[in-house]
mmCIF file of C-alpha atoms in Angstrom:
data_model
loop_
_atom_site.group_PDB
_atom_site.id
_atom_site.type_symbol
_atom_site.label_atom_id
_atom_site.label_comp_id
_atom_site.label_asym_id
_atom_site.label_seq_id
_atom_site.Cartn_x
_atom_site.Cartn_y
_atom_site.Cartn_z
ATOM 1 C CA MET A 297 169.713 41.390 108.260
ATOM 2 C CA ALA A 298 171.793 39.912 105.417
ATOM 3 C CA ILE A 299 172.493 36.193 105.512
ATOM 4 C CA SER A 300 176.155 35.203 105.445
ATOM 5 C CA TYR A 301 177.030 32.643 102.790
ATOM 6 C CA GLY A 302 180.002 31.579 100.736
ATOM 7 C CA ARG A 303 180.913 29.807 97.500
ATOM 8 C CA THR A 304 180.319 26.388 99.042
ATOM 9 C CA ASP A 305 176.710 27.405 99.725
ATOM 10 C CA ILE A 306 175.931 28.298 96.112
ATOM 11 C CA GLU A 307 178.100 25.867 94.139
ATOM 12 C CA THR A 308 177.889 22.085 94.377
ATOM 13 C CA PRO A 309 181.434 20.867 95.207
ATOM 14 C CA ILE A 310 183.446 19.105 92.507
ATOM 15 C CA GLN A 311 183.885 16.088 94.753
ATOM 16 C CA ALA A 312 180.239 15.782 95.785
ATOM 17 C CA ASP A 313 179.110 12.175 95.882
ATOM 18 C CA LEU A 314 177.040 10.804 93.013
ATOM 19 C CA ARG A 315 173.803 10.807 95.006
ATOM 20 C CA GLU A 316 174.180 14.500 95.834
ATOM 21 C CA THR A 317 175.033 15.332 92.214
ATOM 22 C CA ILE A 318 171.998 13.448 90.889
ATOM 23 C CA SER A 319 169.672 14.988 93.481
ATOM 24 C CA HIS A 320 170.901 18.485 92.618
ATOM 25 C CA GLY A 321 170.491 17.759 88.908
ATOM 26 C CA ILE A 322 166.889 16.610 89.372
ATOM 27 C CA ILE A 323 165.976 19.750 91.306
ATOM 28 C CA VAL A 324 167.632 22.071 88.780
ATOM 29 C CA SER A 325 166.061 20.156 85.876
ATOM 30 C CA ASN A 326 162.549 20.630 87.212
ATOM 31 C CA LEU A 327 163.159 24.261 88.131
ATOM 32 C CA ALA A 328 164.529 25.095 84.689
ATOM 33 C CA TYR A 329 161.570 23.425 82.995
ATOM 34 C CA LEU A 330 159.097 25.337 85.164
ATOM 35 C CA VAL A 331 160.845 28.677 84.585
ATOM 36 C CA GLY A 332 160.809 28.004 80.849
ATOM 37 C CA ARG A 333 157.067 27.382 81.035
ATOM 38 C CA GLU A 334 156.588 30.535 83.104
ATOM 39 C CA LEU A 335 158.439 32.494 80.394
ATOM 40 C CA GLU A 336 156.092 30.920 77.810
ATOM 41 C CA LEU A 337 158.916 29.247 75.895
ATOM 42 C CA ASP A 338 157.983 26.484 73.467
ATOM 43 C CA GLU A 339 157.782 22.920 74.763
ATOM 44 C CA GLU A 340 160.927 21.750 72.954
ATOM 45 C CA THR A 341 162.969 24.509 74.601
ATOM 46 C CA CYS A 342 161.487 23.701 78.019
ATOM 47 C CA TYR A 343 162.359 20.039 77.483
ATOM 48 C CA ASP A 344 165.926 20.995 76.549
ATOM 49 C CA LEU A 345 166.176 23.083 79.722
ATOM 50 C CA ALA A 346 165.108 20.034 81.735
ATOM 51 C CA VAL A 347 167.791 17.931 80.041
ATOM 52 C CA ALA A 348 170.401 20.628 80.659
ATOM 53 C CA GLY A 349 169.417 20.817 84.325
ATOM 54 C CA LEU A 350 170.259 17.153 84.752
ATOM 55 C CA LEU A 351 173.555 17.521 82.892
ATOM 56 C CA HIS A 352 174.750 21.015 83.807
ATOM 57 C CA ASP A 353 177.432 19.741 86.231
ATOM 58 C CA LEU A 354 178.632 16.909 83.995
ATOM 59 C CA GLY A 355 182.036 18.575 83.778
ATOM 60 C CA LYS A 356 182.431 18.231 87.554
ATOM 61 C CA VAL A 357 182.007 14.468 87.288
ATOM 62 C CA ARG A 358 184.936 14.329 84.856
ATOM 63 C CA LEU A 359 186.984 16.664 87.030
ATOM 64 C CA SER A 360 186.314 14.608 90.159
ATOM 65 C CA PHE A 361 187.888 11.543 88.513
ATOM 66 C CA TYR A 362 190.923 13.624 87.577
ATOM 67 C CA MET A 363 191.257 15.115 91.056
ATOM 68 C CA ASN A 364 190.929 11.712 92.711
ATOM 69 C CA GLU A 365 193.836 10.460 90.593
ATOM 70 C CA LYS A 366 196.138 13.245 91.788
ATOM 71 C CA GLU A 367 198.412 12.253 94.663
ATOM 72 C CA GLU A 368 199.006 15.713 96.096
ATOM 73 C CA GLU A 369 196.363 17.661 97.988
ATOM 74 C CA LEU A 370 194.883 20.553 96.043
ATOM 75 C CA LEU A 371 195.185 24.072 97.386
ATOM 76 C CA ALA A 372 191.980 26.115 97.562
ATOM 77 C CA VAL A 373 193.150 28.310 94.671
ATOM 78 C CA ASP A 374 193.732 25.224 92.508
ATOM 79 C CA GLU A 375 190.290 23.849 93.315
ATOM 80 C CA THR A 376 188.720 27.165 92.336
ATOM 81 C CA ARG A 377 190.623 27.106 89.033
ATOM 82 C CA TYR A 378 189.452 23.570 88.320
ATOM 83 C CA MET A 379 185.906 24.465 89.385
ATOM 84 C CA ARG A 380 185.793 27.148 86.720
ATOM 85 C CA MET A 381 186.690 24.612 84.025
ATOM 86 C CA HIS A 382 183.612 22.450 84.524
ATOM 87 C CA PRO A 383 181.153 24.331 82.248
ATOM 88 C CA ALA A 384 183.526 24.085 79.284
ATOM 89 C CA ILE A 385 184.293 20.416 79.982
ATOM 90 C CA GLY A 386 180.591 19.580 80.188
ATOM 91 C CA TYR A 387 179.960 21.530 76.978
ATOM 92 C CA ALA A 388 182.720 19.643 75.153
ATOM 93 C CA ILE A 389 181.313 16.265 76.221
ATOM 94 C CA LEU A 390 177.773 17.185 75.168
ATOM 95 C CA ILE A 391 178.670 18.754 71.818
ATOM 96 C CA ASP A 392 180.560 15.580 70.922
ATOM 97 C CA ASN A 393 177.347 13.664 71.593
ATOM 98 C CA GLY A 394 175.078 15.806 69.428
ATOM 99 C CA TYR A 395 173.015 17.696 72.024
ATOM 100 C CA ARG A 396 170.941 20.648 70.844
ATOM 101 C CA GLN A 397 172.133 24.228 71.171
ATOM 102 C CA THR A 398 169.790 25.118 74.042
ATOM 103 C CA VAL A 399 171.313 22.332 76.151
ATOM 104 C CA LEU A 400 174.842 23.369 75.180
ATOM 105 C CA ASP A 401 174.181 27.040 75.987
ATOM 106 C CA ALA A 402 172.657 26.218 79.374
ATOM 107 C CA VAL A 403 175.618 24.038 80.366
ATOM 108 C CA LEU A 404 178.372 26.346 79.098
ATOM 109 C CA TYR A 405 176.958 29.604 80.453
ATOM 110 C CA HIS A 406 175.261 28.608 83.723
ATOM 111 C CA HIS A 407 177.893 30.441 85.812
ATOM 112 C CA GLU A 408 177.880 33.680 83.809
ATOM 113 C CA HIS A 409 176.635 36.668 85.831
ATOM 114 C CA TYR A 410 174.411 39.297 84.273
ATOM 115 C CA ASP A 411 176.846 42.008 85.400
ATOM 116 C CA GLY A 412 179.783 40.314 83.623
ATOM 117 C CA THR A 413 181.587 38.967 86.696
ATOM 118 C CA GLY A 414 180.887 35.269 86.077
ATOM 119 C CA TYR A 415 182.759 32.565 84.181
ATOM 120 C CA PRO A 416 184.022 31.072 81.881
ATOM 121 C CA HIS A 417 183.790 33.992 79.380
ATOM 122 C CA HIS A 418 182.722 36.977 81.544
ATOM 123 C CA LEU A 419 179.707 37.655 79.338
ATOM 124 C CA ALA A 420 177.217 40.302 80.450
ATOM 125 C CA GLY A 421 173.529 41.024 79.931
ATOM 126 C CA LYS A 422 171.945 39.699 76.769
ATOM 127 C CA GLU A 423 175.337 38.421 75.587
ATOM 128 C CA ILE A 424 174.530 35.432 77.798
ATOM 129 C CA PRO A 425 172.129 33.088 75.985
ATOM 130 C CA LEU A 426 168.704 32.868 77.603
ATOM 131 C CA ALA A 427 169.213 29.198 78.503
ATOM 132 C CA GLY A 428 172.321 30.137 80.488
ATOM 133 C CA ARG A 429 170.489 32.934 82.292
ATOM 134 C CA ILE A 430 167.713 30.533 83.283
ATOM 135 C CA MET A 431 170.094 27.786 84.372
ATOM 136 C CA HIS A 432 172.139 30.199 86.490
ATOM 137 C CA VAL A 433 169.344 31.141 88.886
ATOM 138 C CA CYS A 434 167.996 27.565 89.007
ATOM 139 C CA ASP A 435 171.441 26.168 89.807
ATOM 140 C CA ILE A 436 172.098 28.595 92.650
ATOM 141 C CA PHE A 437 168.652 28.143 94.163
ATOM 142 C CA GLY A 438 168.992 24.365 93.888
ATOM 143 C CA ALA A 439 172.290 24.522 95.785
ATOM 144 C CA LEU A 440 170.852 26.738 98.508
ATOM 145 C CA ILE A 441 167.911 24.442 99.274
ATOM 146 C CA SER A 442 170.160 21.366 99.323
ATOM 147 C CA ASN A 443 171.755 19.986 102.493
ATOM 148 C CA ARG A 444 175.482 20.496 102.998
ATOM 149 C CA ASP A 445 177.794 18.705 105.440
ATOM 150 C CA TYR A 446 177.819 21.808 107.642
ATOM 151 C CA ARG A 447 174.199 23.017 107.270
ATOM 152 C CA GLU A 448 170.646 22.019 106.420
ATOM 153 C CA GLY A 449 169.190 23.254 103.144
ATOM 154 C CA PHE A 450 167.576 26.685 103.337
ATOM 155 C CA ASP A 451 163.816 27.017 103.074
ATOM 156 C CA VAL A 452 162.380 28.774 100.004
ATOM 157 C CA GLU A 453 162.029 32.173 101.663
ATOM 158 C CA THR A 454 165.578 32.159 103.067
ATOM 159 C CA ALA A 455 167.062 30.954 99.769
ATOM 160 C CA LEU A 456 165.268 33.765 97.932
ATOM 161 C CA ASP A 457 166.569 36.296 100.463
ATOM 162 C CA VAL A 458 170.100 35.095 99.729
ATOM 163 C CA ILE A 459 169.563 35.350 95.973
ATOM 164 C CA ILE A 460 168.004 38.816 96.225
ATOM 165 C CA ASP A 461 171.186 40.064 97.895
ATOM 166 C CA ASP A 462 172.969 39.313 94.592
ATOM 167 C CA VAL A 463 170.140 40.097 92.190
ATOM 168 C CA LYS A 464 172.580 42.009 89.961
ATOM 169 C CA ASN A 465 173.841 38.596 88.846
ATOM 170 C CA PHE A 466 170.531 37.745 87.157
ATOM 171 C CA ASP A 467 168.397 38.772 84.215
ATOM 172 C CA MET A 468 165.484 40.490 85.982
ATOM 173 C CA ARG A 469 162.840 39.045 83.642
ATOM 174 C CA VAL A 470 164.155 35.545 84.315
ATOM 175 C CA PHE A 471 164.464 36.231 88.030
ATOM 176 C CA LEU A 472 160.862 37.449 88.336
ATOM 177 C CA ALA A 473 159.633 34.356 86.467
ATOM 178 C CA PHE A 474 161.720 32.214 88.797
ATOM 179 C CA GLN A 475 160.305 34.012 91.834
ATOM 180 C CA ARG A 476 156.762 33.189 90.690
ATOM 181 C CA VAL A 477 157.767 29.550 90.270
ATOM 182 C CA ALA A 478 159.401 29.465 93.714
ATOM 183 C CA PHE A 479 156.104 30.247 95.436
ATOM 184 C CA SER A 480 153.985 27.963 93.243
ATOM 185 C CA GLN A 481 152.387 24.662 94.214
ATOM 186 C CA ALA A 482 154.598 22.956 91.645
ATOM 187 C CA MET A 483 157.645 24.126 93.599
ATOM 188 C CA ALA A 484 156.180 22.842 96.854
ATOM 189 C CA ASN A 485 155.627 19.462 95.208
ATOM 190 C CA LEU A 486 159.194 19.429 93.915
ATOM 191 C CA ILE A 487 160.721 20.091 97.324
ATOM 192 C CA GLU A 488 158.466 17.554 99.004
ATOM 193 C CA LYS A 489 159.106 14.735 96.566
ATOM 194 C CA GLY A 490 162.518 15.530 95.123
ATOM 195 C CA ASN A 491 161.892 12.877 92.472
ATOM 196 C CA LEU A 492 161.659 13.623 88.761
ATOM 197 C CA ASP A 493 159.347 10.725 87.851
ATOM 198 C CA GLU A 494 156.872 11.445 90.629
ATOM 199 C CA PHE A 495 156.949 15.156 89.885
ATOM 200 C CA GLU A 496 156.237 14.702 86.170
ATOM 201 C CA GLU A 497 153.426 12.284 87.019
ATOM 202 C CA GLU A 498 151.879 14.942 89.268
ATOM 203 C CA GLN A 499 151.959 17.509 86.460
ATOM 204 C CA SER A 500 150.297 15.244 83.849
#
């Protein structure tokens, strides 16, 4: 039976607290690095994916300050419109600070869907840079296994079931690499520890 879920299950809210944002970033960073390794990308690219995982929601941090300064309450449609601005805002901040193209691509395109229904540019298929395709699946999975105010984080099997229901959104080669990572010991260590320093120490 299909699992019912909504946008709040698969996207970290703009106004998430800093601890939640950092925790999500650490999970996505490690996942992206591991998927890069599984795809046999060079070490520099894998490192850039790890950096992008930490920074992919940077635009939401800037937006949260803006939204907190507004006196009126935002309607749901307004929040969705602002939500869709965060990849471009994060990209603009990072390009001004000299980050490499892999990091920029991962941040800007991590909400593009393989079937062209994502944002901000509605790219499809191989039009989406590989870094964005990798970050997309890692970001969604990271959100699904994270706790929300109204639910506990899903376990790996349940989160994968949710993702499989929307597999059209992903590059299949990337998704299959991610699936192998999801059932690896490295993934089990990541979920158990949830700490970047400890995780990297375990891998060395």
